[in-house]
CSV table of N, CA and C in Angstrom, one decimal:
chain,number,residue,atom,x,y,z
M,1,UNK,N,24.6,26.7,48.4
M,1,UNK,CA,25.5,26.3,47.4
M,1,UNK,C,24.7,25.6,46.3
M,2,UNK,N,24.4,26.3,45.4
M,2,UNK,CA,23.7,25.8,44.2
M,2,UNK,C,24.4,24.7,43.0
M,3,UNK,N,24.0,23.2,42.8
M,3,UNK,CA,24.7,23.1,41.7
M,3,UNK,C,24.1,23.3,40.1
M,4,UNK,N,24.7,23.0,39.1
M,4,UNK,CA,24.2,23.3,38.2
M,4,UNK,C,24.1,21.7,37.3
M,5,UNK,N,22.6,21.8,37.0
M,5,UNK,CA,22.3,20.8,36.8
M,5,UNK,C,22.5,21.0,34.6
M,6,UNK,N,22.9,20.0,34.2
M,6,UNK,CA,22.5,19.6,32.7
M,6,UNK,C,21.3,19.1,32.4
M,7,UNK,N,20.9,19.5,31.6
M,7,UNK,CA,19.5,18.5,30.3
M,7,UNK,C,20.2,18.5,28.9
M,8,UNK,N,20.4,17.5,28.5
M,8,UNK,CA,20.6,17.4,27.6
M,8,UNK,C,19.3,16.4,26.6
M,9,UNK,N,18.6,17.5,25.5
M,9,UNK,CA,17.5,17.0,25.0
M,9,UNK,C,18.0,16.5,23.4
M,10,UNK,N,17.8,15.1,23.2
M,10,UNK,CA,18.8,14.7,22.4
M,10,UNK,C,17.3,14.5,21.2
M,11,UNK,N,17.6,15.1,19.8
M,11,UNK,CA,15.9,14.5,19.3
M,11,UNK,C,15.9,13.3,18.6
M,12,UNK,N,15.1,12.6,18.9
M,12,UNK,CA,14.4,11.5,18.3
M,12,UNK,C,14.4,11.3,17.0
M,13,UNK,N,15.5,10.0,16.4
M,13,UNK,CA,15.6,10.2,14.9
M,13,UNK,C,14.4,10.0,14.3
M,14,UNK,N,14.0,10.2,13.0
M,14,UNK,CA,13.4,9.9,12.3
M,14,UNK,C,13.3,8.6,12.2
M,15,UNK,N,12.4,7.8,11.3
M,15,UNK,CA,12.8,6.7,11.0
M,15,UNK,C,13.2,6.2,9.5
M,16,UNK,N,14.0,5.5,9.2
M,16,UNK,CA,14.9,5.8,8.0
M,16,UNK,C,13.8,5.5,7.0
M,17,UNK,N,14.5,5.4,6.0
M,17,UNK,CA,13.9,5.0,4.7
M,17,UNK,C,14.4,4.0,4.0
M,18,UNK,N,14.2,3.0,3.7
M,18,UNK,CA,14.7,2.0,3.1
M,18,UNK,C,14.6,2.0,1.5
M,19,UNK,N,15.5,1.4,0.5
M,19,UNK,CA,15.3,1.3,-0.5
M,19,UNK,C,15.0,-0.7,-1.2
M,20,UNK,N,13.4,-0.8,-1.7
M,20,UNK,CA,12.9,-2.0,-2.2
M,20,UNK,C,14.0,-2.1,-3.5
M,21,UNK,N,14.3,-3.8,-3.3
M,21,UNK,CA,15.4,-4.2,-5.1
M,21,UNK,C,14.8,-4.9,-5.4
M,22,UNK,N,14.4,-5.0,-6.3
M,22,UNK,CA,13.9,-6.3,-7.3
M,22,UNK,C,15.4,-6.9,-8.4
M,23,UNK,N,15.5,-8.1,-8.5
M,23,UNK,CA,15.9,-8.6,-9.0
M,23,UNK,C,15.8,-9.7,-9.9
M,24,UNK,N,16.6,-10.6,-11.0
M,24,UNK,CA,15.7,-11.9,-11.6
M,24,UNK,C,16.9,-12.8,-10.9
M,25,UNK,N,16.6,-14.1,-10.7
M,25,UNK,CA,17.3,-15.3,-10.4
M,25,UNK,C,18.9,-15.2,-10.9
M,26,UNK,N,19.9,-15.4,-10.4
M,26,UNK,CA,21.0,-15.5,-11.3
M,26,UNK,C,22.0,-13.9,-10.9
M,27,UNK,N,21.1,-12.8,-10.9
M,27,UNK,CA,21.6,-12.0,-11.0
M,27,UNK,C,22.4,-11.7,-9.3
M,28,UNK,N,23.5,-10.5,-9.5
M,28,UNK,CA,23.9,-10.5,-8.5
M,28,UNK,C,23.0,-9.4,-7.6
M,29,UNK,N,22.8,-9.9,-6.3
M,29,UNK,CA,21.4,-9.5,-5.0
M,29,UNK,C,22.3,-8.2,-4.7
M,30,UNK,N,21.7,-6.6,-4.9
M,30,UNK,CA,22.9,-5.3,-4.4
M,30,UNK,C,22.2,-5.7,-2.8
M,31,UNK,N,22.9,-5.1,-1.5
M,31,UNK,CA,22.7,-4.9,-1.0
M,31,UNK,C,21.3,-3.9,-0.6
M,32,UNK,N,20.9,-4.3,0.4
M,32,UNK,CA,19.8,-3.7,1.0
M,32,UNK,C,20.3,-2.5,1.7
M,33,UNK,N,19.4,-1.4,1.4
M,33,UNK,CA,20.5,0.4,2.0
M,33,UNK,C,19.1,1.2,2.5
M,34,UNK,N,19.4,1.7,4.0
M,34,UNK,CA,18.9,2.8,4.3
M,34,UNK,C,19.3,3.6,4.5
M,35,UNK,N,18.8,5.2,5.1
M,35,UNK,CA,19.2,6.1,5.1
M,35,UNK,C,19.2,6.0,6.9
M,36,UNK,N,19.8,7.0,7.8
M,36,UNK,CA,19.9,7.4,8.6
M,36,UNK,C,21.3,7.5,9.4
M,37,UNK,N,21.3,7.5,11.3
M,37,UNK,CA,22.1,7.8,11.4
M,37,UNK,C,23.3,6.5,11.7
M,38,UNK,N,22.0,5.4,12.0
M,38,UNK,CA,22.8,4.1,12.8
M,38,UNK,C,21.5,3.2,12.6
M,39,UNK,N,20.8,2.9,11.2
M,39,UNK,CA,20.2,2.0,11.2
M,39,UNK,C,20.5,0.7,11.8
M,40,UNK,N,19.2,-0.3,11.9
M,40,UNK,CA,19.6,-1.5,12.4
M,40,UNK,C,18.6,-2.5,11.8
M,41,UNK,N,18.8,-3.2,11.6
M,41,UNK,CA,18.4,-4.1,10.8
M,41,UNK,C,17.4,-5.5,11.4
M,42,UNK,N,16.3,-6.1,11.1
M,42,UNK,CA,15.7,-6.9,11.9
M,42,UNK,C,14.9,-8.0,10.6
M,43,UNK,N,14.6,-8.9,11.2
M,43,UNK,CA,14.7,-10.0,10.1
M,43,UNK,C,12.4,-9.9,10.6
M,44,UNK,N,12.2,-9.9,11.9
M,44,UNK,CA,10.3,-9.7,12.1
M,44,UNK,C,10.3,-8.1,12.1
M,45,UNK,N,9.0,-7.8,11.9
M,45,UNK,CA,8.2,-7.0,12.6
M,45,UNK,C,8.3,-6.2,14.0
M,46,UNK,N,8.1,-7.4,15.0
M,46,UNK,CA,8.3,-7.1,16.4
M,46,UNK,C,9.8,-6.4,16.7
M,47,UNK,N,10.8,-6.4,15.6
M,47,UNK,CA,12.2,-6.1,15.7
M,47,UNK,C,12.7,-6.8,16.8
M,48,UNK,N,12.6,-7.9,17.0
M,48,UNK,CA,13.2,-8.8,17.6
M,48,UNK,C,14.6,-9.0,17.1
M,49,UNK,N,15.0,-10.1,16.4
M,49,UNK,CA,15.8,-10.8,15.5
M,49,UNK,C,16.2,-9.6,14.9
M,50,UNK,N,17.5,-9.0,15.6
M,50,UNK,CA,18.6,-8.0,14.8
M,50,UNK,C,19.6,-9.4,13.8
M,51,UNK,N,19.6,-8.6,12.5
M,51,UNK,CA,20.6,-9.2,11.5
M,51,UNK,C,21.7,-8.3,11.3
M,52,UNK,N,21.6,-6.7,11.8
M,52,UNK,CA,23.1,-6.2,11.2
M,52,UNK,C,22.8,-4.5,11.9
M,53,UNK,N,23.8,-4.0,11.5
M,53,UNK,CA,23.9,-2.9,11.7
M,53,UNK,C,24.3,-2.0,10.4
M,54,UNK,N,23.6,-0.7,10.3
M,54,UNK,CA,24.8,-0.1,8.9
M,54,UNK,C,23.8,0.2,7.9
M,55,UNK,N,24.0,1.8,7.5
M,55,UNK,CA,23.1,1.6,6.1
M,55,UNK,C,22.7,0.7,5.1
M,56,UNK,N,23.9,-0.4,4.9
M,56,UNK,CA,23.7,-1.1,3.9
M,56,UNK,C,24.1,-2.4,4.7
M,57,UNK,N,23.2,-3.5,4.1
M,57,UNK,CA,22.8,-5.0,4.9
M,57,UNK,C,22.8,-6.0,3.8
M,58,UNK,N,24.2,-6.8,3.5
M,58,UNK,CA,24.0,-8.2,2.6
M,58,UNK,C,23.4,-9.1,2.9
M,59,UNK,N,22.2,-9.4,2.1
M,59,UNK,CA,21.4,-10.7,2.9
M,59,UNK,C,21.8,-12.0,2.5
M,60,UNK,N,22.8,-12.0,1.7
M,60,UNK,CA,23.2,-13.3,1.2
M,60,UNK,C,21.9,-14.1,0.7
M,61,UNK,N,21.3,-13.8,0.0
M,61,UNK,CA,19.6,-14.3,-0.2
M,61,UNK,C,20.4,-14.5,-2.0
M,62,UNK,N,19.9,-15.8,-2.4
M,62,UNK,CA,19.9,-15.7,-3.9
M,62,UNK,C,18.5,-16.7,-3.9
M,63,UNK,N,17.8,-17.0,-3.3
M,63,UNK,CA,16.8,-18.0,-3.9
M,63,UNK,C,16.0,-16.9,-4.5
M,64,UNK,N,14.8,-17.7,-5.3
M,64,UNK,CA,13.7,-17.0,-5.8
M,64,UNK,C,12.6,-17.1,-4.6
M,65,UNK,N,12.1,-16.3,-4.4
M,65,UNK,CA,10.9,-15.0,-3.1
M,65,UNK,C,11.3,-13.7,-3.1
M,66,UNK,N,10.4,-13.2,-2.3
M,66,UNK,CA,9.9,-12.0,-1.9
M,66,UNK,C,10.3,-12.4,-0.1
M,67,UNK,N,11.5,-11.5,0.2
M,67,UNK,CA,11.5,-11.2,1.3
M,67,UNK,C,11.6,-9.8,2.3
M,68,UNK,N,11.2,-9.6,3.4
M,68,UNK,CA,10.8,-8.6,4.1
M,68,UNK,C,12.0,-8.7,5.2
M,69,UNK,N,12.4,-6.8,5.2
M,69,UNK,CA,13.4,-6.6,6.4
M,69,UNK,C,12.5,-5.6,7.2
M,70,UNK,N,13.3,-5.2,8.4
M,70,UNK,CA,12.4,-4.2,9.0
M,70,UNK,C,14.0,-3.5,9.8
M,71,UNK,N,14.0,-1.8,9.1
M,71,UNK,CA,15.1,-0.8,9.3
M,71,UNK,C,14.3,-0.1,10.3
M,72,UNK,N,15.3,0.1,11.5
M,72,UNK,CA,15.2,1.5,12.7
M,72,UNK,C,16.3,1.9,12.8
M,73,UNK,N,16.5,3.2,13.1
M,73,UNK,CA,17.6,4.1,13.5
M,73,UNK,C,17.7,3.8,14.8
M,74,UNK,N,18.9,4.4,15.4
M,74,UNK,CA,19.0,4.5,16.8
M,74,UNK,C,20.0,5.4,16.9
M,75,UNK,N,19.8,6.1,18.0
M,75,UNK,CA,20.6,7.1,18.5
M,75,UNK,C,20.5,6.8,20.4
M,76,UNK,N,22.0,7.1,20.4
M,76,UNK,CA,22.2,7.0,22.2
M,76,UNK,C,21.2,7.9,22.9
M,77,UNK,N,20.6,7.0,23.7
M,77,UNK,CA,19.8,7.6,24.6
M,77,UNK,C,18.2,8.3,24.5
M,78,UNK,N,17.9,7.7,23.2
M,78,UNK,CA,16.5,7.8,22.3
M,78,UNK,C,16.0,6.3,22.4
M,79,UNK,N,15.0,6.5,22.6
M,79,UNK,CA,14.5,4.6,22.1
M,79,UNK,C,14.4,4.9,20.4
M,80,UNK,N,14.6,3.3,19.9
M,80,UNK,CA,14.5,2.9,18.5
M,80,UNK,C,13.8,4.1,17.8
M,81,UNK,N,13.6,4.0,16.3
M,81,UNK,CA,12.7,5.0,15.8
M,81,UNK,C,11.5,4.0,15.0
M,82,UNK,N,10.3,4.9,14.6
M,82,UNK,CA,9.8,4.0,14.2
M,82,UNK,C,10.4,2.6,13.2
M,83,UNK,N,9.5,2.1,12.5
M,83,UNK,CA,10.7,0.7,11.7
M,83,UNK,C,9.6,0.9,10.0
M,84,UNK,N,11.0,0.8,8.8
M,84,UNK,CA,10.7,1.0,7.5
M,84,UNK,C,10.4,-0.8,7.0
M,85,UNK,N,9.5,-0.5,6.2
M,85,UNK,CA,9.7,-2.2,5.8
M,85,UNK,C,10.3,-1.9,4.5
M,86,UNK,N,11.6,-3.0,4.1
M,86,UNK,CA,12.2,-2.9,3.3
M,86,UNK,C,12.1,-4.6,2.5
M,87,UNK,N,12.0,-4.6,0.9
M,87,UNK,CA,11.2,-5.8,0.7
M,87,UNK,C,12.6,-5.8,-0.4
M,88,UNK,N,13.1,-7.4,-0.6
M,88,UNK,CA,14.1,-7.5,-1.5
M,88,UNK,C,12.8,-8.9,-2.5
M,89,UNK,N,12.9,-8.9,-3.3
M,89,UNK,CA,12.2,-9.5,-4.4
M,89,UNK,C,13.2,-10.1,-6.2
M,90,UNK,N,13.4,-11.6,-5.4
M,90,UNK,CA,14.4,-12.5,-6.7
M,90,UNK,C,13.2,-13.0,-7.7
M,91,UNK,N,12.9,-12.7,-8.6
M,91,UNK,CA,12.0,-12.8,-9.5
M,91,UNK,C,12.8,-14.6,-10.1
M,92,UNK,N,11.7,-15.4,-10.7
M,92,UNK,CA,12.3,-16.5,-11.4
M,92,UNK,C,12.8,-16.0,-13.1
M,93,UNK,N,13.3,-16.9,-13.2
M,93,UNK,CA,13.9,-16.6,-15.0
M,93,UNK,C,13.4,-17.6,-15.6
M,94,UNK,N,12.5,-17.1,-16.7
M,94,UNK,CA,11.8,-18.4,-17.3
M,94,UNK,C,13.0,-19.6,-18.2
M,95,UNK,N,12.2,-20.9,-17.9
M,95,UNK,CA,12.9,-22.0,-18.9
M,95,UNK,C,12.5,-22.3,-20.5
M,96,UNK,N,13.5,-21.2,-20.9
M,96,UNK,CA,13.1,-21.0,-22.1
M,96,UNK,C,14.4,-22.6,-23.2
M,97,UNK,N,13.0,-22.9,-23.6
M,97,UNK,CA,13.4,-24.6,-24.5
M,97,UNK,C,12.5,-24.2,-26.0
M,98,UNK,N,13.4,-25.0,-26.5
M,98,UNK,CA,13.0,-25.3,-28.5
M,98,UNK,C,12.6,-26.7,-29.1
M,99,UNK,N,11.9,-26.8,-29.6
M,99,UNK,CA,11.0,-28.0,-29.9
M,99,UNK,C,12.3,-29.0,-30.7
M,100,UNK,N,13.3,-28.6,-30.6
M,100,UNK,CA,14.7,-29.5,-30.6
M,100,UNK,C,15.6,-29.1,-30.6
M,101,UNK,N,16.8,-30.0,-30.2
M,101,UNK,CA,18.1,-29.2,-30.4
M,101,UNK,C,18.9,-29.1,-31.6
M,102,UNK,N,18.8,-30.1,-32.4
M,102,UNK,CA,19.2,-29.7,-33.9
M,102,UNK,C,18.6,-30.2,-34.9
M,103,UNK,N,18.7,-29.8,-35.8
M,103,UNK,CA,17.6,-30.0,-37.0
M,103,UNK,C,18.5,-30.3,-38.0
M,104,UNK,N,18.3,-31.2,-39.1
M,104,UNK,CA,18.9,-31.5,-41.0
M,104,UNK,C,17.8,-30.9,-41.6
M,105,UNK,N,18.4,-30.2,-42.5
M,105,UNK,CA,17.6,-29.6,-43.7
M,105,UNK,C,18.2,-29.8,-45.0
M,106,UNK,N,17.1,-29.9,-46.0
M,106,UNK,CA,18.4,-29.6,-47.3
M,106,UNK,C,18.2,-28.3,-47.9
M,107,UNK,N,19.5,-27.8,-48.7
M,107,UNK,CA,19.7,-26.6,-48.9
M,107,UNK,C,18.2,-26.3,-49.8
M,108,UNK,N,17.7,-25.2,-49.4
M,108,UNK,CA,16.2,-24.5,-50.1
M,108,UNK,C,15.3,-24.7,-48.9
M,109,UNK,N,15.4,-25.9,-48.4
M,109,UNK,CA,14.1,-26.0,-47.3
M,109,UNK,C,14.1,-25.1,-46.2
M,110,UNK,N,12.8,-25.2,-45.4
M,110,UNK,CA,13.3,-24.7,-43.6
M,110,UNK,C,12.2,-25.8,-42.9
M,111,UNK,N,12.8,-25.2,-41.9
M,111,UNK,CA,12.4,-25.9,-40.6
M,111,UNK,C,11.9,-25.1,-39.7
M,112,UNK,N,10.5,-25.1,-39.0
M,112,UNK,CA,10.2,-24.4,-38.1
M,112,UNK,C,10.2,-24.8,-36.7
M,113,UNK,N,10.9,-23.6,-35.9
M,113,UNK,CA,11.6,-23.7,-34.8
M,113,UNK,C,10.4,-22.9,-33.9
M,114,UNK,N,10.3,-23.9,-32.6
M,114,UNK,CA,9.4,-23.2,-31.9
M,114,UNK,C,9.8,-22.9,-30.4
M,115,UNK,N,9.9,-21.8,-29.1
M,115,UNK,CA,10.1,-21.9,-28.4
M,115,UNK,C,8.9,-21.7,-27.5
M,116,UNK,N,9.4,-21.9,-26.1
M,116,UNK,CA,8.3,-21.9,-25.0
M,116,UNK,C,9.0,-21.6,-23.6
M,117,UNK,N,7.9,-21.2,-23.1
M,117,UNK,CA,8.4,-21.2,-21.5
M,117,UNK,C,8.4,-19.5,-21.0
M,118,UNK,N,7.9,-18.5,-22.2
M,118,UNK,CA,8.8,-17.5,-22.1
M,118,UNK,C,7.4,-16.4,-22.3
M,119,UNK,N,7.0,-15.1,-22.1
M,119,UNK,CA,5.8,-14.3,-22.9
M,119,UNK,C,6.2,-13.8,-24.5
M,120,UNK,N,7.3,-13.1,-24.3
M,120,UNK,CA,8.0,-12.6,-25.5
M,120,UNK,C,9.5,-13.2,-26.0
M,121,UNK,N,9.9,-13.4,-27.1
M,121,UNK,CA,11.1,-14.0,-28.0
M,121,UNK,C,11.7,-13.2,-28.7
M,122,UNK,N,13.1,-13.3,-28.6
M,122,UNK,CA,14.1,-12.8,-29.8
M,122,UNK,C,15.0,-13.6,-30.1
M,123,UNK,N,15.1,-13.7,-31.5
M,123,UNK,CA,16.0,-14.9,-32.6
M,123,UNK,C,16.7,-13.9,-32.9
M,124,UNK,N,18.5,-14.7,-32.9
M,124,UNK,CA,19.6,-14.2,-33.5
M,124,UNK,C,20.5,-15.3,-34.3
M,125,UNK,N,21.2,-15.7,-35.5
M,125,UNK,CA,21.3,-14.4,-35.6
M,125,UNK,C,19.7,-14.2,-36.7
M,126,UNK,N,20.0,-13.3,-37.6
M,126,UNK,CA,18.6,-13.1,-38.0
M,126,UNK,C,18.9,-14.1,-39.3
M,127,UNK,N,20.0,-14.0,-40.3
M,127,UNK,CA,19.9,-15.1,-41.1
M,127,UNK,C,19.4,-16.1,-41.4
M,128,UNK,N,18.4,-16.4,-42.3
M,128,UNK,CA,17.9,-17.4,-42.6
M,128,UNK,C,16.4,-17.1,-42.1
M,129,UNK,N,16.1,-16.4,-41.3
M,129,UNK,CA,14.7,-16.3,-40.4
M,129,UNK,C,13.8,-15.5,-41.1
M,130,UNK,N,12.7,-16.0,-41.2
M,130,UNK,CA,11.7,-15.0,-42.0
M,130,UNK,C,11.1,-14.1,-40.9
M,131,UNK,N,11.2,-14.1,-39.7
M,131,UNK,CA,11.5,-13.0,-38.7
M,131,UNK,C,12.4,-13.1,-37.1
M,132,UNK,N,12.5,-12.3,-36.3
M,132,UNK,CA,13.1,-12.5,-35.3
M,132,UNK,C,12.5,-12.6,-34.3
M,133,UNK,N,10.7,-12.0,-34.0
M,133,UNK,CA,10.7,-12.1,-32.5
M,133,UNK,C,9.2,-13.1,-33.1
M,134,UNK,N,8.5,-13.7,-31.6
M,134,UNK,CA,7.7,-14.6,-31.5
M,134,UNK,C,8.4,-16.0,-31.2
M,135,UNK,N,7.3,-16.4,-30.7
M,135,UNK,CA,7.9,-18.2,-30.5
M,135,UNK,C,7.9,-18.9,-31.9
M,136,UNK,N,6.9,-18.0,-32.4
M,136,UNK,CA,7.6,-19.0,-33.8
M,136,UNK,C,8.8,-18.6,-34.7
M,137,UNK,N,9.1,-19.3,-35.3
M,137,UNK,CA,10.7,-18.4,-36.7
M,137,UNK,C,10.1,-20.1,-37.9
M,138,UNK,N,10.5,-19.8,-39.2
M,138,UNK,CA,11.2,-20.6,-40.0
M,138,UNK,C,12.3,-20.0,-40.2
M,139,UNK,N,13.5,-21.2,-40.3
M,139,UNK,CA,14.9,-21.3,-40.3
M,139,UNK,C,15.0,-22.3,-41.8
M,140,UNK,N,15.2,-21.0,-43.0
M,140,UNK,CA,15.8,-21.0,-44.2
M,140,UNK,C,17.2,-21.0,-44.3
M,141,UNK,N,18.7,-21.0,-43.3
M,141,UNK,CA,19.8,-21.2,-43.7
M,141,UNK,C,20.5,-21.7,-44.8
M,142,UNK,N,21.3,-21.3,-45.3
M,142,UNK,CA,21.9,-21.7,-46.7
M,142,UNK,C,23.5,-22.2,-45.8
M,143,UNK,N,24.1,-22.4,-45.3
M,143,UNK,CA,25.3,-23.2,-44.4
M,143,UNK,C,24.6,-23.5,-42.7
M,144,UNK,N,25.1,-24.0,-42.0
M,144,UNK,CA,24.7,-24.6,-40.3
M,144,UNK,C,24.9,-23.2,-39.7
M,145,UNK,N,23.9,-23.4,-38.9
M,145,UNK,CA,23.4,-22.1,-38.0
M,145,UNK,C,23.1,-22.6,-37.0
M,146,UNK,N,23.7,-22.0,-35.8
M,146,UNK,CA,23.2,-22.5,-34.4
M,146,UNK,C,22.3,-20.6,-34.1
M,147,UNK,N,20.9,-21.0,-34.3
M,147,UNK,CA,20.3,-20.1,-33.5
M,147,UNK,C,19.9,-19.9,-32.1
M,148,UNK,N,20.2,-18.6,-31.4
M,148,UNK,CA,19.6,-18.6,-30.4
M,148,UNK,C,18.5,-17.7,-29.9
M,149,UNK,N,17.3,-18.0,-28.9
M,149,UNK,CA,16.5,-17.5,-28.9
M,149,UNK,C,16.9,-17.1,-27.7
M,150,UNK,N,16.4,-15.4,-27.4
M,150,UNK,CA,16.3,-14.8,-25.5
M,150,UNK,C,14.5,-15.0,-25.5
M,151,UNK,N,14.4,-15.5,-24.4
M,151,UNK,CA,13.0,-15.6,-24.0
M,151,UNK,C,12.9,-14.5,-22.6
M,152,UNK,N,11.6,-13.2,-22.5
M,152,UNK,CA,11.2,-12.9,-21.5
M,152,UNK,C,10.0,-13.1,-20.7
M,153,UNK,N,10.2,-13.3,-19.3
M,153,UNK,CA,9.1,-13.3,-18.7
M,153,UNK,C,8.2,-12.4,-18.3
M,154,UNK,N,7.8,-12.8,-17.6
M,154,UNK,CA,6.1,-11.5,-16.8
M,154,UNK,C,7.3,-10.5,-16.3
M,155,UNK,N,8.2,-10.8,-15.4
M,155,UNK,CA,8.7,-10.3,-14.7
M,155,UNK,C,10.1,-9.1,-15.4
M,156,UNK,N,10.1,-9.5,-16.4
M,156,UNK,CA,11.2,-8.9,-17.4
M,156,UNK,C,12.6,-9.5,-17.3
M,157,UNK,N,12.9,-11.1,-16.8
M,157,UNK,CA,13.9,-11.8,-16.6
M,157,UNK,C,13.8,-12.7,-18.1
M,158,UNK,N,15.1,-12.9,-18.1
M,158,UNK,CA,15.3,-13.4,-19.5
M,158,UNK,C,16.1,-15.3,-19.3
M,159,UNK,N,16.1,-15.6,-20.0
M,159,UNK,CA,17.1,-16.6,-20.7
M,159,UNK,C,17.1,-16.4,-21.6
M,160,UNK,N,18.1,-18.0,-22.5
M,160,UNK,CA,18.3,-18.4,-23.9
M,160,UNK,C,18.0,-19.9,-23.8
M,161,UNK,N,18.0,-20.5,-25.3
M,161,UNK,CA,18.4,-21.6,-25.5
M,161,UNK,C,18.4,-21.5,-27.2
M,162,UNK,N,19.2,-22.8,-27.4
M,162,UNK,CA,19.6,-22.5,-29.0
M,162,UNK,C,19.8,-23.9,-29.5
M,163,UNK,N,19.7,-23.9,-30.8
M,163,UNK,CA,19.2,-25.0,-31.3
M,163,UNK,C,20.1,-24.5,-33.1
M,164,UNK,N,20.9,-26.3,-33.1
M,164,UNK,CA,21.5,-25.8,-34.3
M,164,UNK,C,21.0,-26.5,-35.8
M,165,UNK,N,20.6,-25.9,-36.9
M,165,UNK,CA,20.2,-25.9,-38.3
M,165,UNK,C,21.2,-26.8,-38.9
M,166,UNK,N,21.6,-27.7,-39.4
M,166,UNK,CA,22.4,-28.5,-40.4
M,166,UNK,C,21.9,-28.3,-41.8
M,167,UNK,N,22.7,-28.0,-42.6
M,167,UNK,CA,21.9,-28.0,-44.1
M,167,UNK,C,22.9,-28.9,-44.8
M,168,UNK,N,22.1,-29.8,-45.2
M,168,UNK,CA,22.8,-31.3,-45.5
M,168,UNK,C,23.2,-31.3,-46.7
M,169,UNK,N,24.9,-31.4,-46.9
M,169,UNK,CA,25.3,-31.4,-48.3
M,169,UNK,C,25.9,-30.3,-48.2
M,170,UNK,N,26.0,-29.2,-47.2
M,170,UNK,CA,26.8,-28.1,-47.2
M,170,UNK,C,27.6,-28.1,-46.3
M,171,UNK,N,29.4,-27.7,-46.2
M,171,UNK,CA,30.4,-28.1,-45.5
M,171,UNK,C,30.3,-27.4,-44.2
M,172,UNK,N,30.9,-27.6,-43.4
M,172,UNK,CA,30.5,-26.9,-42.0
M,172,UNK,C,31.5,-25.8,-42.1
């Protein structure tokens, strides 16, 4: 009496692919996403410290660093699959400041406005400005102007800060 025996040869996932985010400070962190069938999620290396299950993994991370996940698939009855390193990176946003916050002038004059903290600058509105980008501007206004500058960093993260013009003798 013969029985009949099963093999069932199940294959060995791949190991997924993860996708790296970069981000600047402030902004909202997308989730972290692999591909496969049943990724799993691991905070070391050794894939110790499981954090989640699921293509996609919120890390609830808003500080500024560079952090490192490590994705493996798993399928029943396969060991793990190799592991992807997946890197989320919160860039800082520069402190972009102006050599004051408001200035008196009298109508004809200007006042040069300088900012810092930043590689590149843009002044709005352009009124009054004998140009718009650089850390430097003169601010010729003929009525009060609150100008603002966007400053960017190394990293292509931005701020503002703004600084208001009074031209003395003219009504607001």
């Amino acid at each position: 009496n013969a029985e009949d025996v099963v093999l069932t040869i199940i294959q060995m996932p791949s190991g997924p692919v993860g996708t790296d985010e970069t981000v600047c400070y402030g902004d909202t962190v997308p989730d972290m996403v692999a591909t496969g069938s049943n990724p799993r999620w691991y905070k070391d290396p050794a894939l110790v410290i499981l954090l989640a299950t699921g293509n996609s993994y919120s890390t609830g991370i808003t500080a500024v660093g560079t952090y490192k996940f490590y994705v493996t698939d798993k399928v029943t009855g396969c060991p793990q699959s190799s592991s992807d390193t997946v890197i989320l990176t919160i860039n800082p946003i520069p402190l972009v400041t102006i050599n004051t916050y408001n200035t008196g002038i009298n109508l004809g004059d200007s006042v040069e406005l300088i900012a810092y903290n930043a590689v590149t600058y843009s002044w709005s509105p352009s009124t009054g400005l004998n140009t718009t980008t650089g850390s430097k501007v003169l601010a010729s206004p003929i009525t009060n102007t609150t100008y603002t500058v966007t400053g960017t960093n190394e990293y292509g993260c931005t701020n503002t800060a703004s600084v208001t013009v009074v031209v003395k003798g003219v009504g607001v």
